Structures are given as C-alpha cells and as structure tokens.
Amino acid sequence: MPLERKSSMLDITVADQAAKSRSLVRMLREKAEMGDPKAMSDLGATYFQGDELPRDHSTAFAWFERSATAGYTLAFVNLATCYREGLGCPKDERKALECYKVVAEVETDAMELLGEIYMNGDCGVAKDPREGAYWFRRGAEAGSLECSYRWGVCCATGTGAERDFGNAAEAFRFAAERGHAGAALDLGHCLMNGLGIIGGAKKSMAVEAYAQAAEAGISEACYHLGCAWLNGNGTKGGASAGKAAQWFQKAAEAGHPAASAELAALLHFGAPPFQPPRGVRKDVPAAKAWYERAVELGVTDAAAALGRMHRDAFIGGDEATGDLDEAARWFRVASAGGDGASTRALIDLEKERVLRDRRRRILAEHDAAWSTFVSEAEIASKVADDDVALTAAAAPVPEGEVLSSLVAAKKGRETAERWNPVSFAERYGEAFAMGELEKVLARVRVALERFPQGKKALADEKARRKEKAQRRPAAAKKPPQPERSKPAAPERSAKGPVNPATREKIVSPVRVRPKPAAKPAPKPESRKPSVAEAKRAQPRREQTAALSPARQRAPARDGVAVESPTRGSVLHPRPWGSGLTPPSSPPRSSPVKERAQPQPRSLGAAKENESDQNVKPKTLRPSEGGSGRSKPKVDAVRLMPASPYASTMTRKAKRMLGTKRP
C-alpha cells in the first residue's frame, strides 16, 4: 500500500456542471465582476481548465488572487497551486507553502496537500513523515476521504505514525463506504488477510471490496480479484480459472505486470475443464505474447518462463515454438534480473547443446556403419565362400551410447523394426559364417531389452515361437517304465561291512517294511561236505562270540547244508537245548531284541541265571565287537514293564514263540 502523490493540479470544485454552458459562464462572469468571491474563483478555474473558455493561466491567476484577497479559502489553495507549478506567475514554492498554511486549519484540501508536501519534502521543506501524517489525520478527522485514506496508509505502514492495523482498517472502511476506490482496495487486503479485523479474515467481504475497486478501474484490484477466483478464496461457487483469466486480462490490458504474467501462464498450460467460462483453453502463441509484454514491464519470472517454453518445446519436438537459441536469450534476461534458476538453466542448456551435437555425430556414424553392413551382407549372401562370410563383429548392433542416442532421438520404433531378431535372421542370416548369427542375435536381444519398443519386439518374437511350437504335431509319449528299486546300502560295523551270512535274522517291523517272502531255493543234493567247505561254513570264533544267540548260525550237520535265510523272511531262534553252544560272553544285542526272544528255561537253568545275575558282565573290547565302555547294558523292558513300549515288545515276543519253526 504505497503512498501516492496527489497531483498538485486540483480538480477545482468551482467548475461544476453548470459552468459548461455559455449562458452560465456569462452569468458567472457577471457575478465575479460584481465582487462575488466564489464566482471569482470559479471563473479563474474556468480559464485554468480551458473547457468553455480559452485556456489562460495568467487570467486564471488574476481571478484567484482577487478571490483570495476577498477571503475565499479555496482561492488560496488554487493560488498556491499556481505558485507551486509556476502557472500564470513566477514559480515560488515558499509563497505556495504560505498559502497552504493560511487555510490549512479550515480547508481539508489544504490539509491534504500540506501533508503531502511534508511527506515528500516538497516546496523547499525537509522531509518529515510525522508532520505529514499529522496533517492527514487532521484531514481525516475533518471528514476528508482522501485524508482518511492517506491516514490509513500511514497506520498500516507505520510511516509517521505507530503501526496499527485496527486504525488502518477503520480508516479504509470509512473512505471505502463513501466511494473511495483506493480505500476499497486496501480494505480488501485487510479483510483477505485478517489484518486489524475482529474475528479474523473475512474473504467473501474482501472479494466484495476488490470488486468495488475493480469497477472503479483500479488494475491492482482486478489482479487481486483474479487471484481470488483462481484460488477460490471467498468466491461464490469455488475456484474458476475462466473468471480469473477475465480479471487478469482486464488488469493486463491496463498495464499490470503481474497480471500479464499470470494470464500468460494460464494460456500456456490451459486450465481444466479447458473450456470457458470455468476453464481456459490452451493458446501457446497468445501466452508467448503476454509473457513478452510482462518482460517489458519488468517481470523476471516471465523471462524465465519464456526460456522454459522454448527449451521444453524444442525437447518435445515442437518445431513451431522450440528454439534453443531463443531459450538461451530469455534465460540470460532472467539471469540478469537475479534469477538463480535461470543461471543454472543456462549451464544445463549449454550441456544439452553439446550432448545433442555429440548424439547427432554418433547417429551419423551409426547410419554409415549400417549402410556398409547392408552392402557387405548382400555380397556375402550371393557368394558362397567362407572367406567372404561375415563375422559377428561386422553387425553394427546399437549398444551403449549409440542406443541411448537413438532412443533420445525418438528412433526407438525404427531401431526395433530394424533389429527384430526374426526379420534380421531372415534377411541377413545367410551372410554370416557358421555360428556367428547366434552371437549377433544374442547381442541384439540384450540391446532390445533396454527400451520399450525393443521389449515389445522381443515379446512378439516369443509369441511367434510359442505359436510355431503349438502348430507342430505332438510327439508320441514313451510308455511308463517300471521303477527300479535302489540297492540297499551295505551295513557297516566297527570293522567294516557286515558279512551277508551274519545278517540279522530278526528284523523289526517298525524300521523295515517286510517284503513278500521269496520262493524257497531248491535243496542241494545230500552229500558229505569236504573239509574246505566245512571250514568255510563255520564262522570265525571272534565274530561268533560277538554275535547274539539270535544272530549265530548253526554249525553244519553231517550231510546237511545250512541254508541262508532269504531277505525279508523272519526266523526264530532255537532254544539252548537244541544243540547250540551258548556264547562265552553276554550278548551285544539290544535289550529290545533280547526281550523279543524269550528263552524257555528249566529249573536248573533258572538257578544258574540267578547266580549269573550277581556276576558283573564282561565289557567287550573294540576288537571283540564291543564299544570299549565299562557301562553295563540295561534292560529297559525289565526296568519299566508298564510302559507302552514294553507291553508292545512283550506281545511281539509271545507271538513269535507261538509261531511254528519253518
């Protein structure tokens, strides 16, 4: 809200509408000649303005002087104007100041002009904002609208008075309600921002104040009204870019710089729904014209916007608007205005220029290499000679910077069509030596994966392969082959693999699933075994002592060969009374297996067992098949006969004892 200097040329009130008529001028002259002070001042104003009478500042000054001598206060103000401007008399600012002071106590116009003189330091006086604010306040108290507005500005800005937005808003309201356009504009600022307003901002009332000032022709009010419609601040129906553009255009046509830039931005990008009245249709040429007008009015941002417009249009391929040279020119203007972003944009633009030149050179070299490859491929296809056949290095596959240059130049589709693996193999496959085409196609697929059009080409190739595979007749399926069981891993002991002849005869059904018993092998002819055969049939003494009674093989009888049990068959041990020799040491079989093989005992055998229980069992050495530990074996079934496991093993043992021997 800057202070505005009021023109020293007053809109003199004596020249009212009646004085425009010649008859009224004649009557006015008659009254003035008769000595009427007011008529004298009005006749002087008529000569001063030159509407109904020829303009004559000397005659006007004479009538002003006669009216002031008669004591008419307004004549002093008019006379001071002539002295101040030197119109009809020699320029004398001191006399002008004296004339203002004579009537300042009673004439509000004199108060206003005197306050302006002290505020700006005119008429040979020192600048004194406090004295100027004093005269503005005196005029506001006397009812002057202009003085009330000026006093409000002083309170709002703290010029010559203490800053007080409440007093400023009250002064603006007083003047705006009586038709002062400038006061209405500043009142709108206070209402929009809640400055000095009880209860905070009142944006709808601010819009009404802006509209009052805009209708009076103030371009600043038109601009702020456009901002209100653009953002939907206090407007009925919310935001409307179309109405905002209308108010911006009114302000821009009146020469408002910021309004020109805002209107250009709306036209540059458009605003939804992109149709008037609520939207703005995109119009780049009109936006360019308004940007240039805003630059002429001193808007630095408009110059930066022009630079971005030309740069982005050039990058986007718009030949009508895009121009890097123009972009650089406008960025320089904005940079000179202090826009740091434009300075950085100039640097980036220079880098972009160098990069584009490099890409242009790379593309030219690639096109030349492709032409050479095509001619060599045609020759190699016609001549069936291995010396003429091409290698993989002869194909100029776009890779690295070449590929990025092609994509940046918007040649991705052309590149994908040229290097499509299927079409490339059909056209130039015969020109390559054996195995070289596959190397080229591998490089081509890697390159096509780097940009969208290439990925689409690879997807099409994959779809063709799939379709081609579906068209082939389905091959006859092989009949299912029976599954072969894998041989079991050999059992191992502390000394190595266990001899099959000493395998365990009782297999737990929990660990190994029983297989169907094999057919019994035919019995060999009854004959007396030889001495060598008898020795082989007998197990080694150490091994026999280490085996449990259930694992020991019975010695061969005279004329009878011992049959080995078949895999999966279950044999039951014979009782000790059947001729088998008991082992010299306690068996090493697990307590479960011992429990699973109960032996019938006689009364004498039971007494022997009772005496044997008091003897500590012998611990076997590792060479005898033992673990070497001194801890005796524990019969878990005997210790816990009530456990489910013990009952299960007991039933199993009973079932075994009830089975007949084979």
XYZ file of C-alpha atoms in Angstrom:
662
model
C 0.000 0.000 0.000
C 2.432 2.669 -1.163
C 1.784 6.312 -0.668
C 0.602 8.017 -3.817
C 1.477 11.609 -4.530
C -1.648 13.586 -5.279
C -1.397 15.799 -8.332
C -0.826 19.431 -7.428
C -3.339 20.381 -10.101
C -6.609 20.340 -8.183
C -9.878 19.252 -9.603
C -11.274 22.657 -8.692
C -14.798 22.414 -7.403
C -15.901 25.815 -8.737
C -16.010 24.459 -12.292
C -19.136 22.394 -11.812
C -21.533 21.131 -14.410
C -23.481 24.417 -14.690
C -20.389 26.333 -15.793
C -20.102 24.329 -19.024
C -22.878 26.177 -20.632
C -22.048 29.501 -22.253
C -25.009 31.153 -20.618
C -23.813 30.010 -17.236
C -20.313 31.259 -17.999
C -21.796 34.653 -18.890
C -23.720 34.712 -15.598
C -20.575 33.609 -13.717
C -18.593 36.493 -15.236
C -21.283 38.962 -14.219
C -21.225 37.726 -10.595
C -17.429 37.843 -10.480
C -17.368 41.403 -11.766
C -19.909 42.293 -9.093
C -17.395 41.093 -6.431
C -18.637 37.614 -5.547
C -15.528 35.775 -4.125
C -16.795 32.318 -5.082
C -17.703 33.451 -8.594
C -14.214 34.962 -8.963
C -12.565 31.599 -8.009
C -14.904 29.650 -10.306
C -14.229 31.970 -13.251
C -10.498 31.574 -12.698
C -10.859 27.779 -12.660
C -12.765 28.015 -15.971
C -9.839 29.871 -17.572
C -7.374 27.464 -15.963
C -9.046 24.294 -17.324
C -9.823 25.673 -20.785
C -13.118 23.830 -21.309
C -15.675 26.568 -22.037
C -13.195 29.414 -22.351
C -9.770 29.544 -23.930
C -7.061 28.351 -21.550
C -5.334 31.335 -19.989
C -3.272 30.714 -16.845
C -2.471 34.419 -16.338
C -6.141 35.430 -16.321
C -6.904 32.460 -14.040
C -4.160 33.564 -11.604
C -5.573 37.102 -11.552
C -9.063 35.958 -10.662
C -7.624 33.562 -8.000
C -5.711 36.433 -6.445
C -8.810 38.692 -6.358
C -10.882 35.872 -4.770
C -8.196 35.167 -2.127
C -7.998 38.866 -1.303
C -11.773 38.742 -0.760
C -11.181 35.929 1.777
C -12.344 32.890 -0.141
C -10.372 29.905 1.302
C -10.455 27.670 -1.765
C -8.958 30.528 -3.767
C -5.848 30.280 -1.556
C -5.499 26.624 -2.491
C -5.816 27.446 -6.199
C -3.415 30.334 -5.857
C -0.892 28.041 -4.085
C -1.150 25.643 -6.996
C -0.231 28.390 -9.446
C 2.770 29.433 -7.320
C 3.907 25.810 -6.898
C 3.775 24.962 -10.593
C 4.666 28.408 -11.913
C 1.482 28.701 -13.980
C 0.450 32.303 -14.751
C 3.093 33.597 -12.323
C 6.718 33.079 -11.419
C 7.327 29.780 -9.538
C 7.577 30.410 -5.823
C 7.261 27.328 -3.581
C 7.679 29.426 -0.414
C 4.587 31.510 -1.236
C 2.743 28.297 -2.139
C 3.537 26.872 1.302
C 2.360 30.090 2.966
C -0.939 29.933 1.062
C -1.469 26.320 2.200
C -0.785 27.202 5.823
C -3.213 30.162 5.738
C -6.230 27.951 5.069
C -4.951 24.589 6.477
C -6.964 24.991 9.636
C -10.286 25.157 7.782
C -9.766 23.704 4.275
C -9.402 19.902 4.019
C -7.804 20.111 0.568
C -5.107 22.315 2.053
C -4.594 19.777 4.842
C -4.155 17.016 2.295
C -1.699 18.954 0.142
C 0.239 20.189 3.156
C 0.563 16.629 4.451
C 1.798 15.536 1.030
C 4.404 18.327 0.981
C 5.858 17.239 4.324
C 5.633 13.550 3.444
C 7.631 14.033 0.187
C 9.789 17.001 1.195
C 8.463 19.414 -1.471
C 8.228 23.223 -1.567
C 11.681 23.622 -0.053
C 10.913 21.920 3.263
C 12.702 18.947 4.765
C 11.039 15.558 4.564
C 9.045 14.998 7.732
C 6.736 11.910 7.675
C 5.479 12.622 11.196
C 4.324 16.143 10.242
C 2.731 14.796 7.076
C 0.864 12.064 8.996
C -0.307 14.746 11.410
C -1.983 16.755 8.630
C -3.505 13.569 7.131
C -5.028 12.718 10.480
C -6.376 16.296 10.808
C -7.991 15.982 7.390
C -9.467 12.538 8.231
C -10.981 13.928 11.421
C -12.430 16.798 9.367
C -14.158 14.270 7.040
C -11.836 14.286 4.026
C -11.983 10.938 2.185
C -8.536 11.377 0.695
C -7.021 12.333 4.031
C -8.760 9.355 5.657
C -7.242 7.044 3.047
C -3.776 8.601 3.489
C -4.035 8.328 7.260
C -4.952 4.628 6.913
C -1.843 4.072 4.762
C 0.306 5.737 7.423
C -1.130 3.458 10.141
C -0.774 0.318 8.003
C 2.838 1.002 7.002
C 3.973 2.736 10.161
C 5.005 5.842 8.210
C 4.948 8.855 10.524
C 2.725 7.014 12.988
C 2.685 3.865 15.052
C 1.715 0.785 13.053
C -1.854 -0.120 13.928
C -3.853 -2.271 11.520
C -7.017 -1.707 13.503
C -6.890 2.091 12.915
C -5.856 1.475 9.300
C -8.791 -0.849 8.605
C -11.194 1.611 10.231
C -9.865 4.494 8.131
C -10.092 2.395 4.946
C -13.635 1.348 5.790
C -14.707 4.974 6.346
C -13.364 6.068 2.962
C -14.484 2.936 1.050
C -18.070 3.229 2.248
C -18.131 6.765 0.781
C -16.832 5.632 -2.606
C -13.048 5.899 -2.381
C -11.652 3.216 -4.728
C -8.124 3.125 -3.263
C -9.503 2.688 0.239
C -11.722 -0.155 -1.007
C -8.635 -1.941 -2.413
C -6.680 -1.646 0.829
C -9.730 -2.643 2.847
C -9.880 -5.782 0.708
C -6.267 -6.551 1.663
C -7.097 -6.226 5.352
C -10.205 -8.413 5.049
C -8.454 -11.085 2.981
C -5.520 -11.404 5.391
C -7.345 -10.637 8.654
C -5.264 -7.502 9.389
C -6.985 -5.411 12.051
C -10.228 -7.318 11.572
C -12.030 -8.581 14.652
C -12.670 -12.306 14.244
C -10.003 -12.919 11.598
C -10.132 -12.909 7.811
C -13.407 -12.359 6.029
C -12.616 -13.417 2.476
C -16.092 -13.022 0.998
C -16.209 -9.389 2.178
C -12.692 -8.938 0.767
C -13.905 -10.096 -2.657
C -16.718 -7.519 -2.495
C -14.206 -4.771 -1.629
C -11.945 -5.850 -4.519
C -14.928 -5.816 -6.883
C -15.804 -2.253 -5.794
C -12.266 -1.087 -6.533
C -12.099 -3.066 -9.810
C -15.320 -1.477 -11.069
C -13.722 1.895 -10.415
C -10.953 0.921 -12.849
C -8.076 0.107 -10.454
C -5.897 -2.531 -12.178
C -4.439 -3.759 -8.879
C -7.944 -4.612 -7.675
C -8.594 -6.527 -10.930
C -5.399 -8.524 -10.362
C -6.288 -9.433 -6.758
C -9.817 -10.306 -7.780
C -8.373 -12.664 -10.404
C -6.168 -14.289 -7.743
C -9.219 -14.778 -5.525
C -11.127 -16.536 -8.338
C -8.102 -18.621 -9.286
C -7.663 -19.968 -5.750
C -11.319 -19.929 -4.721
C -10.777 -17.508 -1.819
C -14.155 -16.079 -0.805
C -15.733 -16.549 -4.243
C -19.199 -17.935 -4.735
C -19.084 -21.369 -6.339
C -15.430 -22.027 -5.593
C -12.456 -21.546 -7.898
C -12.918 -20.660 -11.547
C -9.906 -20.320 -13.823
C -12.095 -18.836 -16.545
C -13.251 -15.893 -14.398
C -9.721 -15.459 -13.073
C -8.438 -15.157 -16.639
C -11.058 -12.476 -17.372
C -9.944 -10.312 -14.444
C -6.260 -10.944 -15.238
C -6.860 -9.806 -18.801
C -8.535 -6.573 -17.625
C -5.599 -5.824 -15.359
C -3.042 -6.793 -18.039
C -4.681 -4.552 -20.629
C -4.376 -1.722 -18.088
C -0.634 -2.433 -17.868
C -0.412 -4.530 -14.711
C 2.854 -6.582 -14.880
C 1.947 -9.489 -12.584
C -1.480 -9.873 -14.202
C 0.212 -10.190 -17.620
C 2.437 -12.991 -16.321
C -0.482 -14.816 -14.676
C -2.612 -14.594 -17.807
C 0.293 -15.902 -19.900
C 0.720 -18.880 -17.565
C -2.980 -19.778 -17.822
C -2.878 -19.583 -21.613
C 0.391 -21.501 -21.784
C -0.786 -24.601 -19.941
C -4.560 -24.181 -20.009
C -6.833 -24.883 -17.059
C -9.460 -27.589 -16.631
C -12.075 -28.079 -17.929
C -10.145 -26.258 -20.720
C -13.305 -24.560 -21.927
C -14.737 -21.197 -20.871
C -16.383 -19.962 -18.740
C -14.876 -22.082 -15.929
C -11.785 -23.285 -17.786
C -9.110 -21.783 -20.024
C -8.282 -23.098 -23.471
C -4.577 -23.632 -24.182
C -3.151 -20.971 -26.511
C 0.659 -21.028 -26.743
C 1.071 -18.097 -29.225
C -1.100 -15.808 -27.063
C 0.789 -16.939 -23.954
C 4.082 -16.080 -25.636
C 2.824 -12.562 -26.456
C 1.674 -11.914 -22.880
C 4.953 -13.274 -21.480
C 6.891 -10.850 -23.656
C 4.681 -7.970 -22.522
C 5.282 -8.930 -18.881
C 9.047 -8.954 -19.532
C 8.786 -5.432 -20.954
C 7.038 -4.410 -17.723
C 9.925 -5.829 -15.681
C 8.731 -9.291 -14.619
C 11.818 -11.514 -14.357
C 9.787 -14.691 -13.892
C 8.134 -14.100 -17.254
C 11.551 -14.149 -18.965
C 12.398 -17.425 -17.213
C 9.026 -18.845 -18.282
C 9.732 -17.878 -21.910
C 13.076 -19.644 -21.711
C 11.459 -22.806 -20.362
C 8.762 -22.621 -23.024
C 11.272 -22.591 -25.904
C 13.508 -25.215 -24.269
C 10.732 -27.696 -23.438
C 9.113 -27.248 -26.839
C 12.436 -27.981 -28.511
C 12.976 -31.076 -26.396
C 9.397 -32.161 -27.088
C 9.897 -31.788 -30.843
C 7.663 -28.721 -31.353
C 9.371 -27.009 -34.289
C 6.984 -24.016 -34.218
C 7.915 -22.933 -30.678
C 11.076 -24.826 -29.757
C 14.307 -22.921 -30.184
C 17.389 -23.382 -28.014
C 18.838 -20.025 -29.086
C 15.661 -18.198 -28.013
C 15.603 -20.158 -24.769
C 19.173 -19.129 -24.038
C 18.350 -15.459 -24.785
C 15.424 -15.352 -22.348
C 17.363 -17.235 -19.679
C 20.075 -14.583 -19.940
C 17.474 -11.854 -19.401
C 16.117 -13.635 -16.328
C 19.630 -14.316 -15.039
C 20.489 -10.631 -15.377
C 17.379 -9.900 -13.293
C 18.756 -12.030 -10.445
C 17.045 -15.352 -11.119
C 19.450 -18.062 -9.961
C 17.403 -20.864 -11.521
C 17.812 -19.237 -14.935
C 21.580 -19.135 -14.451
C 21.613 -22.864 -13.761
C 19.285 -23.423 -16.702
C 21.775 -21.641 -18.966
C 24.524 -24.037 -17.855
C 22.279 -27.054 -18.403
C 21.246 -25.697 -21.777
C 24.847 -25.444 -22.882
C 25.429 -29.032 -21.749
C 22.337 -30.106 -23.655
C 23.611 -28.360 -26.761
C 26.963 -30.179 -26.562
C 25.229 -33.505 -25.902
C 22.901 -33.055 -28.882
C 25.822 -32.302 -31.176
C 27.571 -35.432 -29.959
C 24.447 -37.538 -30.454
C 23.984 -36.140 -33.929
C 27.542 -37.174 -34.815
C 27.057 -40.645 -33.280
C 23.849 -41.213 -35.246
C 25.538 -40.187 -38.474
C 28.352 -42.667 -37.847
C 25.853 -45.411 -36.983
C 23.871 -44.823 -40.172
C 27.095 -45.042 -42.204
C 28.062 -48.299 -40.454
C 24.609 -49.750 -41.128
C 24.819 -48.894 -44.830
C 28.222 -50.574 -45.025
C 26.877 -53.667 -43.273
C 23.902 -53.947 -45.630
C 26.116 -53.781 -48.730
C 28.545 -56.365 -47.314
C 25.677 -58.658 -46.331
C 24.251 -58.544 -49.860
C 27.606 -59.522 -51.326
C 28.158 -62.313 -48.780
C 24.671 -63.717 -49.408
C 25.312 -64.050 -53.154
C 28.835 -65.531 -52.873
C 29.030 -68.936 -51.184
C 32.536 -68.546 -49.827
C 33.666 -68.840 -46.214
C 36.258 -66.116 -46.760
C 33.511 -63.660 -47.699
C 31.069 -64.694 -44.921
C 30.544 -62.080 -42.215
C 31.518 -62.406 -38.588
C 29.554 -61.175 -35.572
C 31.752 -58.093 -35.336
C 30.544 -56.892 -38.747
C 26.996 -56.229 -37.468
C 26.708 -52.663 -36.014
C 24.434 -53.659 -33.115
C 23.377 -50.440 -31.283
C 24.864 -50.631 -27.825
C 25.776 -48.155 -25.109
C 25.839 -44.534 -26.237
C 24.634 -45.390 -29.753
C 21.467 -46.975 -28.378
C 20.814 -44.107 -25.941
C 21.250 -41.618 -28.802
C 18.741 -43.489 -30.948
C 16.186 -43.562 -28.119
C 16.750 -39.864 -27.313
C 16.199 -39.024 -30.987
C 12.851 -40.905 -30.807
C 14.015 -43.630 -33.175
C 13.158 -46.486 -30.866
C 10.455 -47.896 -33.115
C 12.665 -47.743 -36.193
C 15.505 -49.432 -34.293
C 13.216 -52.209 -33.014
C 11.955 -52.924 -36.545
C 15.465 -52.935 -37.993
C 16.916 -55.272 -35.355
C 13.941 -57.562 -34.853
C 15.594 -60.977 -34.331
C 13.202 -62.836 -36.630
C 13.307 -60.411 -39.553
C 17.056 -59.809 -39.132
C 17.758 -63.551 -39.311
C 15.567 -63.904 -42.400
C 17.239 -61.035 -44.251
C 20.894 -61.390 -43.333
C 21.229 -64.879 -41.828
C 22.833 -66.353 -44.956
C 25.562 -63.703 -44.960
C 27.122 -64.870 -41.675
C 29.552 -67.678 -41.106
C 28.502 -70.731 -39.152
C 27.734 -69.859 -35.511
C 28.185 -66.087 -35.995
C 24.486 -65.292 -36.442
C 23.708 -66.687 -32.968
C 26.299 -64.352 -31.448
C 24.752 -61.361 -33.200
C 21.233 -62.288 -32.118
C 22.388 -62.645 -28.507
C 23.765 -59.084 -28.581
C 20.597 -57.856 -30.292
C 18.346 -59.316 -27.596
C 20.392 -57.642 -24.866
C 20.093 -54.290 -26.683
C 16.336 -54.637 -27.246
C 15.766 -55.192 -23.542
C 16.886 -51.613 -22.814
C 13.977 -49.643 -24.348
C 10.187 -50.192 -24.548
C 9.875 -50.738 -28.297
C 12.631 -53.336 -28.151
C 10.908 -55.200 -25.327
C 7.746 -55.304 -27.403
C 9.686 -56.759 -30.335
C 11.108 -59.485 -28.084
C 7.631 -60.257 -26.761
C 6.340 -60.620 -30.336
C 9.219 -62.962 -31.156
C 8.433 -65.084 -28.103
C 4.755 -65.227 -29.083
C 5.683 -66.377 -32.601
C 7.876 -69.119 -31.244
C 5.135 -70.307 -28.954
C 2.591 -70.305 -31.774
C 5.002 -72.174 -34.027
C 5.631 -74.762 -31.337
C 1.896 -75.302 -30.886
C 1.464 -75.996 -34.619
C 3.959 -78.891 -34.553
C 2.442 -82.422 -34.149
C 2.758 -83.720 -30.653
C 5.470 -86.408 -30.279
C 4.422 -89.886 -29.114
C 4.914 -90.308 -25.436
C 7.066 -93.184 -24.164
C 5.279 -95.823 -22.118
C 5.896 -95.526 -18.418
C 8.875 -97.598 -17.274
C 8.683 -99.654 -14.089
C 10.558 -98.120 -11.253
C 13.642 -99.978 -10.168
C 14.349 -100.252 -6.506
C 17.729 -98.957 -5.498
C 20.019 -101.499 -3.817
C 20.234 -101.039 -0.102
C 23.437 -99.616 1.250
C 25.660 -102.238 2.878
C 25.503 -102.393 6.625
C 28.631 -101.424 8.444
C 30.127 -102.318 11.808
C 33.185 -101.156 13.705
C 35.342 -103.341 11.435
C 33.647 -102.528 8.140
C 30.828 -104.051 6.060
C 28.886 -106.868 7.673
C 29.076 -110.227 6.003
C 25.685 -111.130 4.484
C 25.983 -114.513 6.133
C 25.843 -112.841 9.555
C 22.924 -110.508 8.844
C 20.335 -110.086 11.495
C 17.666 -112.759 11.225
C 15.003 -110.871 13.155
C 14.058 -107.547 11.564
C 11.915 -105.066 13.437
C 8.647 -104.429 11.549
C 8.747 -100.811 12.763
C 12.010 -99.972 10.971
C 11.836 -102.109 7.818
C 8.694 -102.782 5.871
C 8.540 -106.581 5.348
C 8.661 -107.721 1.740
C 6.913 -110.786 0.394
C 8.900 -113.904 1.080
C 10.834 -115.222 -1.862
C 10.353 -118.727 -3.160
C 12.433 -121.267 -1.264
C 15.598 -122.194 -3.020
C 15.890 -125.812 -4.164
C 17.594 -128.030 -1.626
C 21.026 -129.178 -2.646
C 21.786 -132.838 -3.015
C 22.624 -134.602 0.189
C 26.326 -135.238 0.245
C 29.134 -135.115 2.734
C 30.839 -131.672 2.621
C 34.510 -131.553 2.058
C 36.960 -130.337 4.684
C 37.322 -126.919 2.949
C 33.573 -126.482 2.741
C 33.160 -127.372 6.385
C 35.757 -124.795 7.350
C 34.078 -122.091 5.231
C 30.687 -122.886 6.767
C 31.981 -122.306 10.274
C 32.042 -118.567 11.345
C 35.127 -117.093 12.863
C 35.444 -117.512 16.616
C 35.777 -113.805 17.364
C 32.811 -112.960 15.213
C 30.698 -115.756 16.674
C 31.426 -114.605 20.210
C 30.365 -111.088 19.337
C 27.055 -112.158 17.891
C 23.905 -112.702 19.897
C 22.408 -116.183 20.005
C 19.773 -114.996 17.554
C 22.466 -113.932 15.053
C 24.697 -117.062 15.300
C 24.493 -119.613 12.507
C 24.130 -123.220 13.463
C 27.091 -125.397 12.545
C 26.634 -127.593 9.593
C 25.474 -131.073 10.365
C 26.834 -134.063 8.722
C 25.373 -134.238 5.270
C 23.127 -131.183 5.736
C 23.976 -127.761 4.318
C 22.911 -124.706 6.251
C 20.521 -122.542 4.292
C 20.827 -118.795 4.486
C 17.559 -117.077 5.260
C 16.022 -115.195 2.370
C 15.757 -111.386 2.511
C 12.590 -110.344 4.320
C 11.960 -113.717 5.986
C 11.801 -113.950 9.794
C 13.444 -116.894 11.519
C 13.007 -117.780 15.169
C 15.921 -118.929 17.308
C 16.183 -122.384 18.701
C 16.296 -122.945 22.435
C 19.609 -123.625 24.105
C 18.709 -127.273 24.478
C 18.731 -127.864 20.717
C 22.490 -128.349 20.489
C 23.659 -124.707 20.102
C 26.604 -123.621 22.198
C 25.902 -120.536 24.319
C 28.282 -117.604 23.843
C 31.197 -117.206 26.245
C 30.225 -113.572 26.939
C 26.977 -111.679 27.338
C 25.284 -110.944 24.022
C 25.698 -107.450 22.482
C 22.225 -107.366 21.041
C 19.892 -104.591 22.174
C 17.616 -105.153 25.179
C 14.622 -104.881 22.878
C 15.769 -107.818 20.773
C 16.654 -109.855 23.850
C 13.165 -109.199 25.184
C 11.678 -110.038 21.840
C 13.318 -113.524 22.014
C 12.362 -115.113 25.375
C 14.036 -118.493 26.009
C 12.381 -121.442 27.800
C 14.346 -122.306 30.886
C 14.445 -125.311 33.111
C 14.656 -125.138 36.889
C 18.403 -125.692 36.862
C 18.927 -123.071 34.224
C 16.925 -120.583 36.267
C 19.208 -121.147 39.268
C 22.238 -120.669 37.049
C 20.798 -117.400 35.752
C 20.164 -116.182 39.295
C 23.783 -116.813 40.164
C 24.908 -115.210 36.921
C 22.997 -112.040 37.692
C 25.272 -111.393 40.654
C 28.336 -111.507 38.375
C 29.277 -108.228 36.676
C 29.021 -108.669 32.902
C 32.260 -108.571 30.955
C 32.893 -105.492 28.823
C 33.959 -106.310 25.262
C 36.950 -104.593 23.687
C 36.579 -102.907 20.284
C 38.487 -105.800 18.719
C 35.841 -108.154 20.111
C 32.970 -106.107 18.642
C 32.249 -104.015 21.730
C 32.266 -100.272 22.302
C 35.004 -100.325 24.911
C 32.859 -98.657 27.545
C 32.542 -100.026 31.054
C 28.883 -99.087 31.460
C 26.765 -102.261 31.652
C 23.804 -102.814 29.410
C 20.382 -102.001 30.825
C 17.246 -103.969 30.075
C 14.717 -101.184 29.532
C 11.774 -103.588 29.305
C 12.610 -105.166 32.665
C 13.110 -101.778 34.342
C 9.814 -100.349 33.050
C 7.430 -103.204 32.340
C 4.368 -100.892 32.487
C 5.470 -98.688 29.583
C 3.577 -98.960 26.246
C 6.798 -99.900 24.521
C 7.419 -102.830 26.932
C 3.876 -104.144 26.503
C 4.245 -103.997 22.728
C 7.514 -105.938 22.782
C 6.058 -108.473 25.184
C 3.128 -109.170 22.868
C 5.503 -109.440 19.943
C 7.681 -111.955 21.775
C 4.640 -114.066 22.683
C 3.501 -114.022 19.090
C 6.952 -115.158 17.966
C 7.039 -118.017 20.443
C 3.694 -119.211 19.248
C 4.862 -119.385 15.644
C 5.999 -122.730 14.357
C 9.513 -123.103 13.118
C 9.866 -123.394 9.355
